[in-house]
CSV table of C-alpha atoms in Angstrom, one decimal:
chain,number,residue,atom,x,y,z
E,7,UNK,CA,-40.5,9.9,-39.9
E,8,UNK,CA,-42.0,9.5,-43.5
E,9,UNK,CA,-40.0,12.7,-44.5
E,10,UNK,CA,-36.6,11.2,-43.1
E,11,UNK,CA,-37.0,8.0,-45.1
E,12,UNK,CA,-38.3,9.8,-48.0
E,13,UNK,CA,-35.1,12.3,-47.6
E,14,UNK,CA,-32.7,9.0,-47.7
E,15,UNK,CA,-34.6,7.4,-50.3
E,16,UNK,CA,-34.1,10.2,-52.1
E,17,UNK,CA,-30.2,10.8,-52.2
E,18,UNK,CA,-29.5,6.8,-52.4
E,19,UNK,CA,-31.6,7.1,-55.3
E,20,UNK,CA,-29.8,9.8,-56.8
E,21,UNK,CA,-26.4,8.8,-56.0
E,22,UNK,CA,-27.6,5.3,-57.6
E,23,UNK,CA,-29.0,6.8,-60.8
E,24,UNK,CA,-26.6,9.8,-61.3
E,25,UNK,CA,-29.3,11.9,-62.8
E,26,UNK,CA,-28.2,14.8,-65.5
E,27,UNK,CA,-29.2,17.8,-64.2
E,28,UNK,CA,-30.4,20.2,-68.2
E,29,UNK,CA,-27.8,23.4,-68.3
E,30,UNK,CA,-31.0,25.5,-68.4
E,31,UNK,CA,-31.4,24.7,-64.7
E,32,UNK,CA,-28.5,24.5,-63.4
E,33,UNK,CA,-28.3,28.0,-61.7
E,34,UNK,CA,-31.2,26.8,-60.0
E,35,UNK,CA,-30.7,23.7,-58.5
E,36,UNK,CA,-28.1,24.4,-55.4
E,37,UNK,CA,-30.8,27.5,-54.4
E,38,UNK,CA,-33.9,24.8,-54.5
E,39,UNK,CA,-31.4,22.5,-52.5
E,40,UNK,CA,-30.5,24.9,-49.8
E,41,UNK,CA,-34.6,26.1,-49.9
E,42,UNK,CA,-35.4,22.3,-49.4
E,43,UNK,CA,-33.0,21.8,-46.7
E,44,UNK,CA,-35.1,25.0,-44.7
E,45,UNK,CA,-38.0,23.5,-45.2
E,46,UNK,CA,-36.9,20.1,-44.3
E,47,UNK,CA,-34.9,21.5,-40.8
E,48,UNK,CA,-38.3,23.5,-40.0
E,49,UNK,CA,-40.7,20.5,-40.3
E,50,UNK,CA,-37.8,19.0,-37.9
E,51,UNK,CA,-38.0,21.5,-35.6
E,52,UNK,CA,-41.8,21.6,-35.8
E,53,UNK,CA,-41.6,18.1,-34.9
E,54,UNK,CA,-39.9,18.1,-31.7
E,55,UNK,CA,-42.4,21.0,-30.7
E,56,UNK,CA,-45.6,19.3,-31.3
E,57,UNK,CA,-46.6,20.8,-34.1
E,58,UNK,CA,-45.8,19.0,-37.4
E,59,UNK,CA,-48.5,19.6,-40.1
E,60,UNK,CA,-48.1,17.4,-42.8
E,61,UNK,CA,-49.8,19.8,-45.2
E,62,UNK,CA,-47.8,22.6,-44.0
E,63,UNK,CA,-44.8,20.7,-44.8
E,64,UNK,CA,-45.4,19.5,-48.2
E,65,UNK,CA,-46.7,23.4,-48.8
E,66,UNK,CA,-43.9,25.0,-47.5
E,67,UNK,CA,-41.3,22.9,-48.7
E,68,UNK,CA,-42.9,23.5,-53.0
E,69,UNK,CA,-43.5,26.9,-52.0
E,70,UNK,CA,-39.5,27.5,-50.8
E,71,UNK,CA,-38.4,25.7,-53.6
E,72,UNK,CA,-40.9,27.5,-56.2
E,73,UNK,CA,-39.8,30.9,-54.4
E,74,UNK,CA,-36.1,30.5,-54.4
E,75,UNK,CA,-35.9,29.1,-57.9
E,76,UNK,CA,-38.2,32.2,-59.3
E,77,UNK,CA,-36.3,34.8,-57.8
E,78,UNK,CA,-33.2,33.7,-59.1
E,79,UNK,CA,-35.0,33.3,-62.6
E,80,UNK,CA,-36.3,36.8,-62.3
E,81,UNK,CA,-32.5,38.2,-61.1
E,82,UNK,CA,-31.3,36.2,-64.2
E,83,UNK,CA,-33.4,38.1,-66.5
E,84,UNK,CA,-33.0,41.2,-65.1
E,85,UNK,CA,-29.3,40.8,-64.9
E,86,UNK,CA,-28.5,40.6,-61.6
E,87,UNK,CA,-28.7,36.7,-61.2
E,88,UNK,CA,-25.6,36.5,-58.4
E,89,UNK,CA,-27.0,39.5,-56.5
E,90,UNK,CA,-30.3,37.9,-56.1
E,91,UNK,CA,-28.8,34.1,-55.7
E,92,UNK,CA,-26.8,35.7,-52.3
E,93,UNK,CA,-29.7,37.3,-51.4
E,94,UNK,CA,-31.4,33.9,-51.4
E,95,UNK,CA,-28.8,31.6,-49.9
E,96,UNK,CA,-28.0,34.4,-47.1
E,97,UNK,CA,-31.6,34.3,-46.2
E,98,UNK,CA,-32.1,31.2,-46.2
E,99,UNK,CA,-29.0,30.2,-44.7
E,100,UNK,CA,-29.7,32.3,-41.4
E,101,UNK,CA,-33.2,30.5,-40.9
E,102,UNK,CA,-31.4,26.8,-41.5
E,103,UNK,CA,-29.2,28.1,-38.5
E,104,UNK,CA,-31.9,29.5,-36.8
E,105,UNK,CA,-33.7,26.0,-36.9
E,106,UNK,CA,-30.5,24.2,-36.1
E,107,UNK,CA,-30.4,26.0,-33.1
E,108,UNK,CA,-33.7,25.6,-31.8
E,109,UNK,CA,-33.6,21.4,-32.7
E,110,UNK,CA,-30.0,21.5,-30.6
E,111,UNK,CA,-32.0,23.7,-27.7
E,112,UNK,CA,-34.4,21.1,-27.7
E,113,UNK,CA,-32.7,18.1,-27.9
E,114,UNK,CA,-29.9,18.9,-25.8
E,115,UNK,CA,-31.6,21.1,-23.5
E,116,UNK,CA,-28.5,23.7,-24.0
């Protein structure tokens, strides 16, 4: 329940504040976005099954984010920046959709 209220916090915050986001990073921030958002629907999903670790969560959610964000870095200096940046978001986007799923499963029983 921390995380939810942190997550809220969090975007009232930055719709309040309107932070500037550097041009240096901004390649990187929608792939440390959609890496946060897998880490935030897994620790949901680990949740509803009993077995939330907080540590996991906070570990897995820097790690996706550190990952994601280093690849594309890496693809950017070896040229291939929007290869690598698909590569990410496709992976990432089928486990958000795979975690979807199971939450729905589990709290709709369908």
């Amino acid at each position: 329940m921390i995380a939810a209220f942190g997550l809220l916090f969090g975007i009232v915050l930055g719709l309040v504040l309107r932070p500037d986001v550097p041009l240096a990073l901004d390649p990187y921030l929608p792939i440390a976005v959609v890496a946060a958002l897998d880490a935030v629907f897994g620790g949901f999903r680990a949740y509803l099954d009993g077995i939330f670790d907080d540590k996991v969560f906070v570990i897995s959610f820097a790690s996706n984010v550190i990952i994601a964000s280093g690849i594309v870095f890496l693809g950017d200096k070896l040229g291939v920046g929007g290869q690598l940046s698909t590569g990410v978001i496709v992976v990432l986007g089928i486990r958000i959709f795979s975690n979807v799923a199971a939450i729905r499963r589990h709290l709709f029983h369908a």
